């Protein structure tokens, strides 16, 4: 699948919502999970992408799109990211502290576009129930597909 | 740079919400290795699917995997004066970046795509969410102080840019609350003015307002609080509330209670 790597690299240079040096283990194909080594990486959250860099390099080694993923607390200080279609393949992150671990879990759970969409629909409904008015109407965007409940077509 | 491509491709075809979809012709970009080489501009018809800030394209409508992806952060979408009619371009800030030139089937399709793509960025969605979050907070506070005179929204200046990129001039609408009732499909106009809800709800009226929680400042403003436990002091819409699923569950509880009460009242012969 082709993608605009140049723009993604440019995105990786944007100010991050969250960034830290964390130990990371990338699942390697064909290798038993526990053989992969934890490596120190600069991990950077920008919009719905998580970029990871070698600590002394300007360009990221890789990016994870954070849609349809599961963020799981593993053992102490450790959380993992896995994707719906391959739940056993986990990207593991070991933080310096339990607090840091929880902060990242919270941030990553809220990082997807889908999460924001659901929040928006929720707020829209609530405001409509409380005030009788659709808050999006005054902005002229109430008919936008992305703001509808159940905007599902393929 | 690595990307979790398999997951991304899966996301493209799964049943998560699609913001826009349709056939477009995509200009093929060729590299001119020699100055005298001239390739005629050609286009390939592809099935495009927009999900959030990601634009996928497939060879066919029923292809199982996308051929390509355009990440839309930091782009601008503009009509372009290509030889083709109904052409528009997705451009990025980066000086050397190429543009994606796309051609729609007609005027309406082109306009729909340009509009959908202009509002596809994560930042735009985030902006709207934050705006609604503030509005909900203001609405909660207004209802908590329902005995006071109607308040005007001070956020009118924020409103204009949300219909970006058209930036149409909007009528200034103060967010004066009605008495806070939604219509509940019970018919009949709801009286204006910020009157307090009828507490016992015995008459033929829309159901009473849900009980308002105390604000983060902790002051109880005498709003009705039947039904919910008085122990709830945490404001669900203070800026610290981060957990959406918790919020969701919380509101869900009171809605369940309200529904039950309303249905019972209906049964009792509510005209």
Short mmCIF file of C-alpha atoms in Angstrom, two decimals:
data_model
loop_
_atom_site.label_atom_id
_atom_site.label_comp_id
_atom_site.label_asym_id
_atom_site.label_seq_id
_atom_site.Cartn_x
_atom_site.Cartn_y
_atom_site.Cartn_z
CA UNK A 1 0.00 0.00 0.00
CA UNK A 2 1.42 3.32 -1.02
CA UNK A 3 1.25 6.26 1.34
CA UNK A 4 2.54 9.80 1.52
CA UNK A 5 5.55 9.07 3.68
CA UNK A 6 6.93 12.55 3.26
CA UNK A 7 3.85 14.08 4.90
CA UNK A 8 3.94 11.51 7.65
CA UNK A 9 7.58 12.39 8.35
CA UNK A 10 6.60 16.02 8.42
CA UNK A 11 3.84 15.20 10.89
CA UNK A 12 6.40 13.44 13.08
CA UNK A 13 8.23 16.76 13.42
CA UNK A 14 5.13 18.60 14.67
CA UNK A 15 4.70 19.44 18.34
CA UNK A 16 3.56 16.31 20.11
CA UNK A 17 0.57 15.87 22.37
CA UNK A 18 2.84 13.69 24.43
CA UNK A 19 6.42 12.54 24.14
CA UNK A 20 8.81 10.56 26.31
CA UNK A 21 11.75 8.24 26.25
CA UNK A 22 10.34 4.83 26.92
CA UNK A 23 11.57 1.27 26.54
CA UNK A 24 9.84 -0.33 23.62
CA UNK A 25 9.54 -3.81 22.25
CA UNK A 26 8.38 -4.25 18.69
CA UNK A 27 6.90 -7.64 17.90
CA UNK A 28 9.00 -9.35 15.28
CA UNK A 29 7.52 -11.75 12.83
CA UNK A 30 8.60 -15.33 13.31
CA UNK A 31 10.26 -14.61 16.62
CA UNK A 32 8.74 -15.74 19.86
CA UNK A 33 7.37 -12.75 21.69
CA UNK A 34 9.70 -12.87 24.65
CA UNK A 35 12.83 -12.97 22.50
CA UNK A 36 12.39 -9.41 21.28
CA UNK A 37 14.51 -6.99 23.23
CA UNK A 38 13.36 -3.81 24.91
CA UNK A 39 15.01 -0.79 23.39
CA UNK A 40 14.99 2.80 24.51
CA UNK A 41 13.00 4.91 22.11
CA UNK A 42 11.69 8.42 21.89
CA UNK A 43 7.96 7.92 21.58
CA UNK A 44 5.85 10.78 20.29
CA UNK A 45 2.08 11.08 20.02
CA UNK A 46 0.88 13.38 17.24
CA UNK A 47 -2.82 13.38 16.36
CA UNK A 48 -3.74 9.70 15.85
CA UNK A 49 -0.21 8.49 15.15
CA UNK A 50 2.40 7.23 17.56
CA UNK A 51 5.91 7.78 16.18
CA UNK A 52 8.98 6.12 17.62
CA UNK A 53 12.56 7.28 17.12
CA UNK A 54 16.01 6.11 18.09
CA UNK A 55 16.86 8.59 20.80
CA UNK A 56 19.57 10.32 18.79
CA UNK A 57 17.87 10.44 15.43
CA UNK A 58 15.64 13.08 13.88
CA UNK A 59 13.66 10.77 11.65
CA UNK A 60 11.34 8.17 13.17
CA UNK A 61 11.97 4.47 12.71
CA UNK A 62 8.28 3.87 12.54
CA UNK A 63 4.71 5.01 13.05
CA UNK A 64 1.62 3.34 14.43
CA UNK A 65 -1.82 4.49 13.34
CA UNK A 66 -3.89 4.42 16.50
CA UNK A 67 -7.30 3.48 15.09
CA UNK A 68 -9.00 0.23 16.07
CA UNK A 69 -6.34 -0.57 18.56
CA UNK A 70 -6.45 -1.84 22.08
CA UNK A 71 -4.36 -0.29 24.84
CA UNK A 72 -3.79 -2.78 27.63
CA UNK A 73 -2.13 -2.49 30.97
CA UNK A 74 0.34 -5.34 31.24
CA UNK A 75 2.55 -5.85 34.26
CA UNK A 76 3.87 -3.05 36.43
CA UNK A 77 4.90 0.06 34.46
CA UNK A 78 4.11 -1.73 31.21
CA UNK A 79 1.35 -1.18 28.66
CA UNK A 80 0.85 -2.60 25.22
CA UNK A 81 -0.77 -1.58 21.96
CA UNK A 82 -2.33 -4.24 19.79
CA UNK A 83 -4.63 -4.12 16.80
CA UNK A 84 -8.02 -5.65 16.36
CA UNK A 85 -7.18 -7.99 13.54
CA UNK A 86 -4.11 -9.36 15.30
CA UNK A 87 -4.63 -9.12 19.05
CA UNK A 88 -1.68 -11.28 20.09
CA UNK A 89 0.84 -9.15 18.27
CA UNK A 90 1.68 -6.55 20.89
CA UNK A 91 3.86 -3.49 20.89
CA UNK A 92 5.07 -3.23 24.48
CA UNK A 93 6.17 -0.13 26.34
CA UNK A 94 7.88 -0.07 29.68
CA UNK A 95 7.63 3.25 31.51
CA UNK A 96 9.71 4.69 34.32
CA UNK A 97 6.80 4.68 36.72
CA UNK A 98 3.28 3.42 37.16
CA UNK A 99 2.07 7.01 36.97
CA UNK A 100 3.71 7.56 33.62
CA UNK A 101 2.25 4.27 32.44
CA UNK A 102 -1.30 5.32 33.38
CA UNK A 103 -0.87 8.72 31.74
CA UNK A 104 0.14 7.11 28.47
CA UNK A 105 -2.71 4.60 28.62
CA UNK A 106 -5.22 7.42 29.10
CA UNK A 107 -3.71 9.55 26.38
CA UNK A 108 -3.54 6.71 23.85
CA UNK A 109 -7.11 5.59 24.53
CA UNK A 110 -8.29 9.06 23.63
CA UNK A 111 -5.96 9.51 20.68
CA UNK A 112 -8.05 8.03 17.90
CA UNK A 113 -10.18 9.97 15.49
CA UNK A 114 -12.97 7.52 16.22
CA UNK A 115 -12.86 8.35 19.91
CA UNK A 116 -13.20 12.05 19.13
CA UNK A 117 -16.07 11.36 16.80
CA UNK A 118 -17.93 9.43 19.49
CA UNK A 119 -17.29 12.22 22.00
CA UNK A 120 -18.64 14.78 19.61
CA UNK A 121 -21.79 12.83 18.92
CA UNK A 122 -22.27 12.37 22.64
CA UNK A 123 -21.89 16.10 23.41
CA UNK A 124 -24.12 17.02 20.51
CA UNK A 125 -26.89 14.78 21.78
CA UNK A 126 -26.54 16.01 25.33
CA UNK A 127 -26.69 19.65 24.34
CA UNK A 128 -29.66 18.97 22.12
CA UNK A 129 -31.51 17.25 24.96
CA UNK A 130 -30.76 20.01 27.39
CA UNK A 131 -31.38 23.02 25.20
CA UNK A 132 -33.60 21.66 22.45
CA UNK A 133 -31.12 22.96 19.90
CA UNK A 134 -28.60 21.21 17.73
CA UNK A 135 -25.32 22.94 18.59
CA UNK A 136 -23.89 22.26 15.15
CA UNK A 137 -26.66 24.03 13.29
CA UNK A 138 -25.34 27.51 13.93
CA UNK A 139 -22.03 26.53 12.35
CA UNK A 140 -23.72 25.12 9.30
CA UNK A 141 -22.24 21.68 9.76
CA UNK A 142 -25.07 19.62 11.16
CA UNK A 143 -25.46 17.58 7.98
CA UNK A 144 -21.81 16.57 7.78
CA UNK A 145 -21.53 12.81 7.58
CA UNK A 146 -18.78 12.66 10.16
CA UNK A 147 -21.03 14.13 12.86
CA UNK A 148 -23.88 11.71 12.43
CA UNK A 149 -24.74 8.86 14.68
CA UNK A 150 -24.22 5.65 12.80
CA UNK A 151 -22.53 7.16 9.77
CA UNK A 152 -21.72 3.78 8.40
CA UNK A 153 -21.60 3.06 4.75
CA UNK A 154 -19.08 1.21 2.71
CA UNK B 1 9.88 4.52 7.95
CA UNK B 2 7.80 1.57 9.04
CA UNK B 3 4.06 1.81 9.36
CA UNK B 4 1.63 -0.75 10.77
CA UNK B 5 0.38 -1.23 7.23
CA UNK B 6 -1.60 -4.36 7.76
CA UNK B 7 -3.62 -2.73 10.52
CA UNK B 8 -4.05 0.42 8.49
CA UNK B 9 -5.30 -1.57 5.49
CA UNK B 10 -7.67 -3.43 7.78
CA UNK B 11 -8.99 -0.14 9.14
CA UNK B 12 -9.65 0.98 5.57
CA UNK B 13 -12.02 -1.88 4.89
CA UNK B 14 -13.65 -2.50 8.26
CA UNK B 15 -17.05 -1.15 9.18
CA UNK B 16 -15.93 1.97 11.01
CA UNK B 17 -17.69 5.15 9.85
CA UNK B 18 -16.92 6.34 6.36
CA UNK B 19 -17.08 10.08 5.94
CA UNK B 20 -17.25 10.09 2.18
CA UNK B 21 -16.75 7.63 -0.65
CA UNK B 22 -16.89 7.60 -4.41
CA UNK B 23 -15.05 7.20 -7.68
CA UNK B 24 -12.48 9.82 -8.60
CA UNK B 25 -9.91 9.96 -11.30
CA UNK B 26 -6.45 10.38 -9.93
CA UNK B 27 -3.77 12.01 -11.98
CA UNK B 28 -0.77 9.81 -12.47
CA UNK B 29 2.39 11.60 -11.42
CA UNK B 30 5.38 10.81 -13.54
CA UNK B 31 8.96 11.70 -12.86
CA UNK B 32 10.58 13.58 -15.70
CA UNK B 33 14.01 12.10 -15.92
CA UNK B 34 14.88 13.80 -19.14
CA UNK B 35 14.00 17.31 -20.13
CA UNK B 36 12.73 16.29 -23.52
CA UNK B 37 10.55 13.49 -22.24
CA UNK B 38 6.95 14.47 -22.33
CA UNK B 39 4.28 12.20 -20.98
CA UNK B 40 0.68 12.90 -21.69
CA UNK B 41 -1.21 13.46 -18.49
CA UNK B 42 -3.15 10.37 -17.63
CA UNK B 43 -5.64 9.56 -14.98
CA UNK B 44 -6.58 6.38 -13.20
CA UNK B 45 -10.05 5.78 -11.91
CA UNK B 46 -10.01 4.68 -8.31
CA UNK B 47 -12.54 4.10 -5.55
CA UNK B 48 -11.81 6.59 -2.78
CA UNK B 49 -12.85 6.20 0.84
CA UNK B 50 -12.44 8.96 3.42
CA UNK B 51 -12.26 7.88 7.05
CA UNK B 52 -11.39 10.62 9.50
CA UNK B 53 -8.09 12.16 8.45
CA UNK B 54 -7.21 9.29 6.13
CA UNK B 55 -8.03 9.07 2.45
CA UNK B 56 -7.75 5.56 1.05
CA UNK B 57 -8.00 4.55 -2.56
CA UNK B 58 -8.78 1.18 -4.05
CA UNK B 59 -8.46 -0.22 -7.51
CA UNK B 60 -12.07 -1.30 -7.48
CA UNK B 61 -15.00 -0.61 -5.23
CA UNK B 62 -14.93 -4.15 -3.89
CA UNK B 63 -11.17 -4.53 -3.60
CA UNK B 64 -10.17 -6.04 -0.31
CA UNK B 65 -7.14 -3.89 0.20
CA UNK B 66 -6.36 -0.28 -0.57
CA UNK B 67 -3.75 0.51 -3.19
CA UNK B 68 -2.84 3.69 -1.40
CA UNK B 69 -3.37 6.10 1.44
CA UNK B 70 -3.13 9.87 1.73
CA UNK B 71 -2.70 11.11 5.30
CA UNK B 72 -4.55 14.41 5.29
CA UNK B 73 -2.98 16.31 8.18
CA UNK B 74 -1.58 19.67 7.19
CA UNK B 75 -3.07 19.72 3.71
CA UNK B 76 -5.09 22.26 1.83
CA UNK B 77 -7.72 21.37 -0.70
CA UNK B 78 -8.30 23.64 -3.63
CA UNK B 79 -9.93 23.71 -6.99
CA UNK B 80 -7.36 23.56 -9.70
CA UNK B 81 -7.12 24.82 -13.21
CA UNK B 82 -6.11 21.54 -14.73
CA UNK B 83 -7.14 20.71 -18.24
CA UNK B 84 -9.86 18.62 -16.69
CA UNK B 85 -13.17 19.94 -15.51
CA UNK B 86 -14.17 19.22 -11.87
CA UNK B 87 -10.56 18.84 -10.83
CA UNK B 88 -9.27 19.65 -7.37
CA UNK B 89 -5.96 19.19 -5.65
CA UNK B 90 -4.76 18.13 -2.24
CA UNK B 91 -1.58 20.05 -1.46
CA UNK B 92 0.82 19.99 1.42
CA UNK B 93 2.92 22.75 2.97
CA UNK B 94 6.16 20.99 2.25
CA UNK B 95 7.84 22.80 -0.64
CA UNK B 96 8.88 19.75 -2.59
CA UNK B 97 5.73 17.78 -1.99
CA UNK B 98 3.68 16.78 -4.94
CA UNK B 99 0.00 17.46 -5.08
CA UNK B 100 -2.70 14.87 -5.52
CA UNK B 101 -4.85 15.96 -8.43
CA UNK B 102 -8.26 14.37 -8.43
CA UNK B 103 -11.14 14.66 -10.85
CA UNK B 104 -14.76 14.20 -9.88
CA UNK B 105 -17.68 13.12 -12.04
CA UNK B 106 -19.51 16.40 -11.83
CA UNK B 107 -19.89 19.73 -10.06
CA UNK B 108 -21.87 18.37 -7.11
CA UNK B 109 -19.46 15.49 -6.55
CA UNK B 110 -16.49 17.82 -6.71
CA UNK B 111 -17.99 20.23 -4.19
CA UNK B 112 -18.91 17.41 -1.85
CA UNK B 113 -15.40 16.03 -1.93
CA UNK B 114 -13.72 19.39 -1.44
CA UNK B 115 -15.95 20.10 1.53
CA UNK B 116 -15.44 16.68 3.08
CA UNK B 117 -11.68 16.79 2.63
CA UNK B 118 -11.32 20.34 3.97
CA UNK B 119 -12.83 19.28 7.26
CA UNK B 120 -11.05 15.98 7.54
CA UNK B 121 -8.18 16.98 9.76
CA UNK B 122 -7.81 15.74 13.29
CA UNK B 123 -7.37 19.31 14.49
CA UNK B 124 -10.68 20.37 13.03
CA UNK B 125 -12.52 17.55 14.77
CA UNK B 126 -10.73 18.36 17.99
CA UNK B 127 -11.77 22.00 17.69
CA UNK B 128 -15.42 21.09 17.31
CA UNK B 129 -15.29 18.63 20.20
CA UNK B 130 -13.76 21.22 22.50
CA UNK B 131 -16.31 23.79 21.48
CA UNK B 132 -19.18 21.43 22.25
CA UNK B 133 -17.58 20.43 25.51
CA UNK B 134 -17.58 24.08 26.56
CA UNK B 135 -21.15 24.53 25.41
CA UNK B 136 -22.29 21.54 27.40
CA UNK B 137 -20.55 22.90 30.44
CA UNK B 138 -22.22 26.26 29.94
CA UNK B 139 -25.59 24.61 29.44
CA UNK B 140 -25.18 22.63 32.66
CA UNK B 141 -24.26 25.73 34.59
CA UNK B 142 -27.13 27.70 33.14
CA UNK B 143 -29.61 25.04 34.11
CA UNK B 144 -28.18 24.84 37.59
CA UNK B 145 -28.87 28.54 37.93
CA UNK B 146 -32.21 28.35 36.19
CA UNK B 147 -33.89 30.89 38.41
CA UNK B 148 -31.67 33.66 37.19
CA UNK B 149 -32.30 35.58 34.00
CA UNK B 150 -31.29 33.99 30.70
CA UNK B 151 -27.61 34.32 30.03
CA UNK B 152 -26.01 35.21 26.74
CA UNK B 153 -23.24 33.16 25.37
CA UNK B 154 -19.91 34.93 25.36
CA UNK B 155 -18.49 32.60 22.83
CA UNK B 156 -19.96 34.10 19.65
CA UNK B 157 -16.55 35.10 18.39
CA UNK B 158 -15.47 31.47 18.27
CA UNK B 159 -18.32 30.48 16.05
CA UNK B 160 -17.24 31.79 12.70
CA UNK B 161 -14.29 29.60 11.96
CA UNK B 162 -16.12 26.36 12.57
CA UNK B 163 -17.80 26.51 9.19
CA UNK B 164 -14.30 26.78 7.68
CA UNK B 165 -13.36 26.86 4.86
CA UNK B 166 -16.40 28.73 3.60
CA UNK B 167 -16.21 31.22 6.47
CA UNK B 168 -19.78 32.27 5.76
CA UNK B 169 -20.93 35.18 7.89
CA UNK B 170 -23.13 33.82 10.64
CA UNK B 171 -25.98 35.59 12.37
CA UNK B 172 -25.06 36.41 15.92
CA UNK B 173 -27.16 34.11 18.02
CA UNK B 174 -26.97 34.47 21.74
CA UNK B 175 -27.29 31.08 23.37
CA UNK B 176 -30.36 32.01 25.39
CA UNK B 177 -31.71 28.85 26.81
CA UNK B 178 -35.33 27.96 26.64
CA UNK B 179 -36.58 26.37 29.79
CA UNK B 180 -34.22 23.59 29.01
CA UNK B 181 -36.80 21.11 27.87
CA UNK B 182 -36.15 19.06 24.83
CA UNK B 183 -39.30 18.38 22.91
CA UNK B 184 -39.48 14.68 23.76
CA UNK B 185 -41.80 14.26 20.79
CA UNK B 186 -44.75 15.18 22.97
CA UNK B 187 -45.80 17.92 20.60
CA UNK B 188 -46.66 21.49 21.40
CA UNK B 189 -44.30 24.40 21.71
CA UNK B 190 -42.33 24.66 24.85
CA UNK B 191 -42.68 28.04 26.55
CA UNK B 192 -39.65 30.28 26.32
CA UNK B 193 -37.83 31.91 29.17
CA UNK B 194 -35.79 30.22 31.81
CA UNK B 195 -38.53 28.94 34.02
CA UNK B 196 -37.86 26.25 36.51
CA UNK B 197 -39.13 22.80 35.78
CA UNK B 198 -42.24 21.61 37.51
CA UNK B 199 -40.96 19.26 40.13
CA UNK B 200 -43.74 16.82 40.60
CA UNK B 201 -44.41 16.53 36.91
CA UNK B 202 -47.95 15.41 37.51
CA UNK B 203 -49.49 17.55 34.84
CA UNK B 204 -49.44 17.07 31.07
CA UNK B 205 -45.96 18.38 30.45
CA UNK B 206 -42.71 17.09 29.06
CA UNK B 207 -40.76 15.17 31.66
CA UNK B 208 -38.86 17.20 34.25
CA UNK B 209 -35.29 18.22 33.73
CA UNK B 210 -32.73 15.72 34.78
CA UNK B 211 -31.36 16.68 38.18
CA UNK B 212 -28.27 18.81 37.79
CA UNK B 213 -25.19 17.87 39.61
CA UNK B 214 -23.34 20.34 41.71
CA UNK B 215 -20.79 22.36 39.79
CA UNK B 216 -17.09 21.80 40.30
CA UNK B 217 -17.12 24.83 42.61
CA UNK B 218 -19.33 22.81 44.88
CA UNK B 219 -22.14 25.27 45.40
CA UNK B 220 -25.64 23.85 45.32
CA UNK B 221 -27.94 26.26 43.58
CA UNK B 222 -31.22 24.79 44.63
CA UNK B 223 -31.85 22.81 41.50
CA UNK B 224 -34.21 19.85 41.73
CA UNK B 225 -32.53 16.59 42.55
CA UNK B 226 -35.00 13.77 42.67
CA UNK B 227 -33.90 10.30 41.98
CA UNK B 228 -30.14 10.56 41.91
CA UNK B 229 -27.92 9.94 44.83
CA UNK B 230 -26.93 13.11 46.67
CA UNK B 231 -23.44 11.73 46.93
CA UNK B 232 -22.62 12.66 43.36
CA UNK B 233 -20.56 15.78 43.68
CA UNK B 234 -18.17 15.39 40.82
CA UNK B 235 -19.06 17.49 37.82
CA UNK B 236 -19.12 15.41 34.68
CA UNK B 237 -18.09 18.25 32.46
CA UNK B 238 -15.38 19.96 34.37
CA UNK B 239 -12.21 20.35 32.33
CA UNK B 240 -10.64 17.53 34.31
CA UNK B 241 -13.11 14.96 33.09
CA UNK B 242 -11.09 12.95 30.69
CA UNK B 243 -12.77 9.61 30.59
CA UNK B 244 -15.44 9.58 27.95
CA UNK B 245 -16.69 6.13 28.71
CA UNK B 246 -17.26 7.14 32.31
CA UNK B 247 -19.14 10.23 31.21
CA UNK B 248 -21.15 8.11 28.87
CA UNK B 249 -22.07 5.60 31.53
CA UNK B 250 -22.94 8.37 33.94
CA UNK B 251 -25.36 10.10 31.60
CA UNK B 252 -26.71 6.74 30.62
CA UNK B 253 -27.87 6.08 34.16
CA UNK B 254 -29.92 9.20 34.48
CA UNK B 255 -31.40 8.72 31.05
CA UNK B 256 -32.54 5.25 32.03
CA UNK B 257 -34.24 6.69 35.14
CA UNK B 258 -35.88 9.48 33.20
CA UNK B 259 -37.15 7.14 30.54
CA UNK B 260 -38.72 4.89 33.08
CA UNK B 261 -40.43 7.81 34.82
CA UNK B 262 -41.68 9.21 31.56
CA UNK B 263 -43.00 5.91 30.33
CA UNK B 264 -44.86 5.38 33.57
CA UNK B 265 -46.42 8.79 33.26
CA UNK B 266 -47.47 7.99 29.72
CA UNK B 267 -49.15 4.86 30.93
CA UNK B 268 -51.04 6.80 33.58
CA UNK B 269 -52.99 8.56 30.86
CA UNK B 270 -50.87 11.54 29.94
CA UNK B 271 -52.97 13.31 27.29
#
